[in-house]
Short mmCIF file of C-alpha atoms and ligand atoms in Angstrom, two decimals:
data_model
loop_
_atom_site.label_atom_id
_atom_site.label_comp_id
_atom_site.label_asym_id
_atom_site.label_seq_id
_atom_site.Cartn_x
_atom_site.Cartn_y
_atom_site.Cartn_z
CA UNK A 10 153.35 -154.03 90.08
CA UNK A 11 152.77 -157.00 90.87
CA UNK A 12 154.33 -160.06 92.30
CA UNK A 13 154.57 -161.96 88.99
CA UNK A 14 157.02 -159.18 87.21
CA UNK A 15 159.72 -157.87 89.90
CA UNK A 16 160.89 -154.74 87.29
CA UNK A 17 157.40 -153.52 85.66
CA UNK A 18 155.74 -151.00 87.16
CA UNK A 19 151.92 -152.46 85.44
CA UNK A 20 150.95 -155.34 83.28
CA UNK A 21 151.78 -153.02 79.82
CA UNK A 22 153.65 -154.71 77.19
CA UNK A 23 155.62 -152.05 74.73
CA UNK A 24 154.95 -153.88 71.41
CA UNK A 25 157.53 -152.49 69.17
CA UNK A 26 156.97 -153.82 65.45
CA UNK A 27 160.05 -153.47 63.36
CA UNK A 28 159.58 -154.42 59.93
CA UNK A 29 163.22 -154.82 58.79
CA UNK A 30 165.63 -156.64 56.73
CA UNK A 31 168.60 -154.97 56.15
CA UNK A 32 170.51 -156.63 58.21
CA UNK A 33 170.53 -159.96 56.08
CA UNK A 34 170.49 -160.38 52.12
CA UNK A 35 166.63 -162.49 52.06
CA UNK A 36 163.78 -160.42 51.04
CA UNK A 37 160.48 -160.51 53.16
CA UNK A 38 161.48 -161.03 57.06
CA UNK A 39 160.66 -157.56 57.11
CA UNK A 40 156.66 -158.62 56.67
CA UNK A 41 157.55 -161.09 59.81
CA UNK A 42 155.91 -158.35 62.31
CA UNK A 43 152.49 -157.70 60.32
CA UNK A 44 151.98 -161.39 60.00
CA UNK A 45 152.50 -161.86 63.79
CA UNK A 46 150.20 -159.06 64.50
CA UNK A 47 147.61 -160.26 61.54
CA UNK A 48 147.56 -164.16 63.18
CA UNK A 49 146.16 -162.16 66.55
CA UNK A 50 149.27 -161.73 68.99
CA UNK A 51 147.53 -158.40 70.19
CA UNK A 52 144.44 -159.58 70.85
CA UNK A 53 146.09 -163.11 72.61
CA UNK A 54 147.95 -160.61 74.87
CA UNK A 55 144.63 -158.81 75.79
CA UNK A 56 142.98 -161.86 76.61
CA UNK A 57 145.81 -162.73 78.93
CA UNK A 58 145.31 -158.97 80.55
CA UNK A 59 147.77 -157.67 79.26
CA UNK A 60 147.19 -153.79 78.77
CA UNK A 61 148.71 -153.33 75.03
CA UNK A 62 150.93 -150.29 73.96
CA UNK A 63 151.44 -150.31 69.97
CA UNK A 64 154.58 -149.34 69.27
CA UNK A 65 154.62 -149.87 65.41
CA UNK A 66 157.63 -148.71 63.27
CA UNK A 67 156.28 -148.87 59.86
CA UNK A 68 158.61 -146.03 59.26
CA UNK A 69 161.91 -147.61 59.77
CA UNK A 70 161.64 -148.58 56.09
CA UNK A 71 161.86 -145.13 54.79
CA UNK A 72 165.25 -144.73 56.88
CA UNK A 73 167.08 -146.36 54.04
CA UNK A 74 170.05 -144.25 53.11
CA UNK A 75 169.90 -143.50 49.17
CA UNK A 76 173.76 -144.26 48.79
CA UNK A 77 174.89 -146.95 51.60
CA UNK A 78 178.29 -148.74 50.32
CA UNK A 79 179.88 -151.33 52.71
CA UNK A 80 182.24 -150.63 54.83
CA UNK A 81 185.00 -153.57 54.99
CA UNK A 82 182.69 -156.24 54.66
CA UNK A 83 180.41 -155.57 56.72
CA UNK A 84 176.44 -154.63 54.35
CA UNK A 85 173.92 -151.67 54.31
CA UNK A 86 176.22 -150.67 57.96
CA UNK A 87 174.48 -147.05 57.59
CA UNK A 88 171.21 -148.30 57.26
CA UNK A 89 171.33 -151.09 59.66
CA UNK A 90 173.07 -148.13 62.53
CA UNK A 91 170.26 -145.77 61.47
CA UNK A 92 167.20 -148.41 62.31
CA UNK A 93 168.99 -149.93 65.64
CA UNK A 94 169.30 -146.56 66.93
CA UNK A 95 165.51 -145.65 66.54
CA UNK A 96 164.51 -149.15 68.02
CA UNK A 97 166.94 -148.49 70.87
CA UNK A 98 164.86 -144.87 71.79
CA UNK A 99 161.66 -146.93 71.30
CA UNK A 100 162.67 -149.86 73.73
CA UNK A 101 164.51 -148.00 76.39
CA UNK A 102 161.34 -145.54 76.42
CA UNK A 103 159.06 -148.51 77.14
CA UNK A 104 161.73 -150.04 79.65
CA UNK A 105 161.80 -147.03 81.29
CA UNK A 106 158.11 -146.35 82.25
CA UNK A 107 158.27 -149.49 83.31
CA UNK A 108 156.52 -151.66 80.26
CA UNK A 109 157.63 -154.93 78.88
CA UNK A 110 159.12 -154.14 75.67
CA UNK A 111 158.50 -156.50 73.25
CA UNK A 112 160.23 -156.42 69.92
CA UNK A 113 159.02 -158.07 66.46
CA UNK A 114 161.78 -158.67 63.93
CA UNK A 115 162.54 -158.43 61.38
CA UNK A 116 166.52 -159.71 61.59
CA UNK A 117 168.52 -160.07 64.35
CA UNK A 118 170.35 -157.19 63.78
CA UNK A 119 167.84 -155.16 65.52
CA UNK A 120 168.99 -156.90 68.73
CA UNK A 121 171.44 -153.85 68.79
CA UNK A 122 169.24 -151.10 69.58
CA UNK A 123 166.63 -153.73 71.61
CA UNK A 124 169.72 -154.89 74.03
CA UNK A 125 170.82 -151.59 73.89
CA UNK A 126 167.66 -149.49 75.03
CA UNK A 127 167.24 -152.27 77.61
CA UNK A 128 170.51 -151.96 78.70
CA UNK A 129 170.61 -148.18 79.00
CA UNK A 130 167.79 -148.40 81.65
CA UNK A 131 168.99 -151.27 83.22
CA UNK A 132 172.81 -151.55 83.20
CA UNK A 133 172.61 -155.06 85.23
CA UNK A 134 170.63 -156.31 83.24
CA UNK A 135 171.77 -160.21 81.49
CA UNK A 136 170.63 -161.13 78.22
CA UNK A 137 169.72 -164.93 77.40
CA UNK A 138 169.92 -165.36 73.27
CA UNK A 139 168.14 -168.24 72.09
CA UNK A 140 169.61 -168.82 68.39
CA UNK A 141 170.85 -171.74 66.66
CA UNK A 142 173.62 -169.08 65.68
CA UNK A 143 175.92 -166.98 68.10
CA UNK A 144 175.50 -163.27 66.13
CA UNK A 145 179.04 -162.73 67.25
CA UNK A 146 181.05 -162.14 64.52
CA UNK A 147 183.07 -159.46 63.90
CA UNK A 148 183.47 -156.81 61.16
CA UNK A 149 186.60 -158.78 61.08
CA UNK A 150 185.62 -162.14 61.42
CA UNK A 151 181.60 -162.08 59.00
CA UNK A 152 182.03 -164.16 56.03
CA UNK A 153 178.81 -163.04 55.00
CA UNK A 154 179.12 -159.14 55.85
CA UNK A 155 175.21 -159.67 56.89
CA UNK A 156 175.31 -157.70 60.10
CA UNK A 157 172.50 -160.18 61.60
CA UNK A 158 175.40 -162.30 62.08
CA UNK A 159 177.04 -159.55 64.32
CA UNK A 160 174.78 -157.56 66.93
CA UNK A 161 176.67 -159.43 69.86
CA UNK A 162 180.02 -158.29 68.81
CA UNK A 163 178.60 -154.72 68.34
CA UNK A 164 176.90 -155.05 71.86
CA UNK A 165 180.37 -156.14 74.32
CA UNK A 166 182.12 -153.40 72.32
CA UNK A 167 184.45 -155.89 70.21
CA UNK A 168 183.55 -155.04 66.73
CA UNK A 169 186.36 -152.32 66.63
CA UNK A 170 185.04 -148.83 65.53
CA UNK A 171 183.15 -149.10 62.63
CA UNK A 172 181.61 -145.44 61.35
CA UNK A 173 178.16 -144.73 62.38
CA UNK A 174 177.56 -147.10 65.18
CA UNK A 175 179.66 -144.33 67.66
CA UNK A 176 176.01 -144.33 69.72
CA UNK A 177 176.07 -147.91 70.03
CA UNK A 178 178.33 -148.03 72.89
CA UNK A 179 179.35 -151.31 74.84
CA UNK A 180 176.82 -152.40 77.37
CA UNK A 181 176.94 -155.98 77.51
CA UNK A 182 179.56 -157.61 79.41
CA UNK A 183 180.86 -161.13 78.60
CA UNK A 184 179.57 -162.61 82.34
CA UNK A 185 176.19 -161.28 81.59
CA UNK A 186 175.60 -163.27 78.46
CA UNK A 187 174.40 -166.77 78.10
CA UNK A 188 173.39 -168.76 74.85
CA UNK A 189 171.16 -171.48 74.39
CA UNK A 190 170.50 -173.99 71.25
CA UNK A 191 173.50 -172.72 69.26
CA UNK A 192 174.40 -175.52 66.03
CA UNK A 193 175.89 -173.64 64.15
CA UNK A 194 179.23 -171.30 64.80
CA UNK A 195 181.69 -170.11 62.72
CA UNK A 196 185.48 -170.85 63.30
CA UNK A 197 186.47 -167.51 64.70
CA UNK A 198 183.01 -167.43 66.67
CA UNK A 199 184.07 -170.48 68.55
CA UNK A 200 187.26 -168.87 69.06
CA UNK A 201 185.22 -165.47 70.73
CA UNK A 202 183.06 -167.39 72.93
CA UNK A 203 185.95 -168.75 74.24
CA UNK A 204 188.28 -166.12 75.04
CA UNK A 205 185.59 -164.32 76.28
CA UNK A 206 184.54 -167.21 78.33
CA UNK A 207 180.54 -166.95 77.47
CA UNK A 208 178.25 -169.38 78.61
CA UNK A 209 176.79 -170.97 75.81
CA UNK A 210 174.55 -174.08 75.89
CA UNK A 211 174.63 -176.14 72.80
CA UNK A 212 171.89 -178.42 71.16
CA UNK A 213 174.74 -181.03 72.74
CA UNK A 214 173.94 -179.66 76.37
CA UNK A 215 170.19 -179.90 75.73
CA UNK A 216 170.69 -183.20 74.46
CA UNK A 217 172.95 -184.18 77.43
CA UNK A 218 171.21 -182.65 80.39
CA UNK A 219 167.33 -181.78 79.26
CA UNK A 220 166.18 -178.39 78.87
CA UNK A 221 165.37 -177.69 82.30
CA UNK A 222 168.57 -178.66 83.63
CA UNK A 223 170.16 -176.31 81.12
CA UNK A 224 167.75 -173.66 82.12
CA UNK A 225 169.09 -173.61 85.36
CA UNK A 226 172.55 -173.63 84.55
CA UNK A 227 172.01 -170.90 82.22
CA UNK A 228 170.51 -169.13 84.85
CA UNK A 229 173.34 -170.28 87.78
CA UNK A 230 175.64 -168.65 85.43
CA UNK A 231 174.65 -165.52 84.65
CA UNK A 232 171.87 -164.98 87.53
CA UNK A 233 173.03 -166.48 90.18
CA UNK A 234 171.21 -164.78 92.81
CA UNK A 235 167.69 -163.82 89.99
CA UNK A 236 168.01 -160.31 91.36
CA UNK A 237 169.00 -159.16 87.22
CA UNK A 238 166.54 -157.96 85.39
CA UNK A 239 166.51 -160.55 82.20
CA UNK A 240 166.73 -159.27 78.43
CA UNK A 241 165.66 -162.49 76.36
CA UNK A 242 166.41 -162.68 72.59
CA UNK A 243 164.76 -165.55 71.06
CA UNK A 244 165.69 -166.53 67.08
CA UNK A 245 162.92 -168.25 66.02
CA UNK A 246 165.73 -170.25 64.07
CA UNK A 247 166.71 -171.38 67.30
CA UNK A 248 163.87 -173.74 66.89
CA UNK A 249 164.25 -177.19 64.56
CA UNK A 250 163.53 -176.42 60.83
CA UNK A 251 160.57 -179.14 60.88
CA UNK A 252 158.97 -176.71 63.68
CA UNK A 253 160.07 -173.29 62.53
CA UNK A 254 160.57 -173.52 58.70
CA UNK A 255 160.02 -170.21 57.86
CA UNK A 256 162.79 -168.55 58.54
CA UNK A 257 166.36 -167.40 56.35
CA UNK A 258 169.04 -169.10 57.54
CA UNK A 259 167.19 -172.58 59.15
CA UNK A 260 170.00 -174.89 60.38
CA UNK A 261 169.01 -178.88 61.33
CA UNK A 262 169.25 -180.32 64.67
CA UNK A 263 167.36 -177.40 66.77
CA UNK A 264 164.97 -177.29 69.71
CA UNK A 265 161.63 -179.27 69.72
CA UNK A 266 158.36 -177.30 70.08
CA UNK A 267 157.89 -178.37 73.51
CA UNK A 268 161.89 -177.29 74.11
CA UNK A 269 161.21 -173.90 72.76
CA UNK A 270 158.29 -173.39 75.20
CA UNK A 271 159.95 -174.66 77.93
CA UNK A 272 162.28 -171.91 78.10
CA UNK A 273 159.90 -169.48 77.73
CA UNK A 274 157.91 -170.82 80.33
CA UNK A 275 160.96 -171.13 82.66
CA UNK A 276 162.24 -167.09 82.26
CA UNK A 277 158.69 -165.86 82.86
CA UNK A 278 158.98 -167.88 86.26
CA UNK A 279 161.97 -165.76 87.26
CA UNK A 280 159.81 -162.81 87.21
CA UNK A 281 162.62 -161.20 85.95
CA UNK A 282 161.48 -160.40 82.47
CA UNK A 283 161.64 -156.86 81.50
CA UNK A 284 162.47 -157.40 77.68
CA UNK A 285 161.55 -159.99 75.02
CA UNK A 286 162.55 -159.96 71.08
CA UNK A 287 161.24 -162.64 68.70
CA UNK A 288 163.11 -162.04 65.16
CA UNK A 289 163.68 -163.61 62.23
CA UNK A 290 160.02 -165.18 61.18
CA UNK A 291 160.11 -164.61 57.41
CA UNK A 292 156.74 -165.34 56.47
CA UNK A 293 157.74 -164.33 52.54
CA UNK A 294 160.76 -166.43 51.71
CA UNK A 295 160.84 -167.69 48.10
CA UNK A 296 159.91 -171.07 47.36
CA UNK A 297 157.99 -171.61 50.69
CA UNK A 298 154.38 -172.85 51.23
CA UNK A 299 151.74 -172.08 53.36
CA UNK A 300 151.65 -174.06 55.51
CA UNK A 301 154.89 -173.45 56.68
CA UNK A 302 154.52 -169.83 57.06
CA UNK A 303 151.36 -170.72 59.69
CA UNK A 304 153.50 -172.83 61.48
CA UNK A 305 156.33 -170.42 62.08
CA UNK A 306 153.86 -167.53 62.49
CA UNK A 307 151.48 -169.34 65.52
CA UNK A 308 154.70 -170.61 66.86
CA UNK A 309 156.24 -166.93 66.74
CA UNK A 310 152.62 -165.89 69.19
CA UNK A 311 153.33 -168.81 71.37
CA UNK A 312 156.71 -168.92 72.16
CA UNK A 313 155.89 -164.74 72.83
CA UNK A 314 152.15 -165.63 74.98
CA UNK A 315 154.29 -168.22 77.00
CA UNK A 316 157.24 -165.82 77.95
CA UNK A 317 154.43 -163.58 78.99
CA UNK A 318 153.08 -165.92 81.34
CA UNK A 319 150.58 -168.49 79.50
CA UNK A 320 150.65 -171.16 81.62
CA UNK A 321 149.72 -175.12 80.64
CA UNK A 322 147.57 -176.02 83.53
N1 LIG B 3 170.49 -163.96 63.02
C1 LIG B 3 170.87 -164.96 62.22
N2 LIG B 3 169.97 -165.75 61.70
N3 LIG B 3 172.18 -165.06 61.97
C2 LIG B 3 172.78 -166.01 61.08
C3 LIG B 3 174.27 -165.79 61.00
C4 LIG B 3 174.96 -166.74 60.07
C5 LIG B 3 176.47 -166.57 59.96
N4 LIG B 3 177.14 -166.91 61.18
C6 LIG B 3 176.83 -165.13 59.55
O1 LIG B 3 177.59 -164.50 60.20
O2 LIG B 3 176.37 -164.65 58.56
MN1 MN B 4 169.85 -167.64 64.01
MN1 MN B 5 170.07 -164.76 65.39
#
């Protein structure tokens, strides 16, 4: 189109909903997509003119292998494989005509077959992963075996060969990758990010420099000339527990409301966009109250609304 989205071809959003969970051991972030969609998202996009496309993938449920042992430590790999890979066809189908796919999680394990399809039509593309975690562990290196810890590793092609990810092959190189609001890393994580050399800004970096500042950086590093068409993967753990509480693995420390915003608001300037993923709102944890599932879920459709373009003023 249009001057405000350099890579779509029209103002379509793809809006994939992935109800899944197999990727992590909590029940009910697989209901995280129906909630979004309940609380209005659709109709928030319309009013924005945005020209919807319902991708909804109700049937990734059923692709739950009867028998799925793990393989090293790594949990449900068969059925987590079989789920990315349909979500990969979805995305890069909606990438391709030229839509803005947008992804509901579900866990962040889907981010292999969202990255992936993006990356397939777009092999320059960078991805920016907002997360208070890096999802870069190993098959070697989980302590958990939840593969939600993992997609990253899966994505720049150092997982090692594990059985029945053979279509997920490496797209993602380490210069094209940037993190922001990352708290909490595992030993051998740190050690990946490092020999790898990935840019990753720390809560310490947004408390040191402000979020626009790291914004830019992010973007100096990976975009230095915003020609690449972004990829943005946005944890909604990424944002601080008191904002965000429902969610499976919360972690103190994270990104104010306003921070959260702010970096949606700053990609959609680029007008770079061609791929958005918001995963991990469990809106069915145990033990967790109402009003903390509202929270999560409205700030889930405005973190998404503001990466689309909403606008303050
Ligand atoms: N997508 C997430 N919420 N990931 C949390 C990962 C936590 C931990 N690093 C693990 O490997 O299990
Ligand atoms: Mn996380
Ligand atoms: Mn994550």
């Amino acid at each position: 189109m249009s001057t405000e989205y350099k890579f779509l071809k029209s103002k379509t959003v793809g809006l994939i909903g992935c109800p899944f969970s197999g990727g992590q051991s909590k029940n009910g972030v697989q209901n995280g997509p129906v909630r979004l969609v309940e609380y209005g998202l659709i109709e928030q996009l319309a009013e924005m003119n945005w020209k919807v496309e319902f991708s909804n993938q109700d049937h990734l449920q059923s692709l739950e292998p009867k028998d799925d042992p793990d393989i090293g430590k790594l949990k449900r790999p068969r059925y987590v494989s079989e789920v990315t890979r349909n979500v990969a066809q979805v995305v890069q189908d909606h990438v391709k005509k030229g839509n803005l796919a947008l992804t509901l999680g579900g866990d962040h394990s889907l981010a292999m077959g969202t990255v992936f399809g993006t990356f397939s039509v777009h092999p320059d593309a960078v991805l920016i992963w907002i997360d208070a975690h890096a999802d870069i562990n190993t098959p070697e290196t989980t302590e958990s075996g939840n593969i939600h810890g993992c997609p990253v590793s899966f994505l720049m092609g150092i997982a090692g060969n594990v059985p029945g990810f053979e279509w997920l092959k490496p797209v993602l190189k380490s210069d094209r990758l940037v993190y922001i609001g990352l708290r909490d890393i595992d030993q051998p994580e740190k050690n990946i990010l490092r020999e790898h050399k990935i840019a990753a800004y720390s809560m310490h970096e947004v408390d040191k420099y402000g979020i626009g500042k790291v914004v830019e950086m992010a973007l100096d590093r990976v975009n230095p000339k915003r020609d690449r068409p972004i990829h943005l993967s946005f944890d909604v753990d990424a944002l601080d527990p008191s904002v965000a509480p429902s969610t499976g693995t919360p972690v103190r420390g994270g990104l104010t409301f306003r921070e959260g915003h702010y970096i949606c608001e700053a990609i959609h300037e680029t007008g770079l966009l061609v791929a958005v993923d918001l995963m991990e709102v469990n809106p069915s944890l145990d033990d967790i109250d109402d009003v903390s599932v509202f929270e999560t879920v409205t700030v889930g459709c405005s973190l998404v609304r503001c990466a689309l373009g909403e606008t303050l003023l």
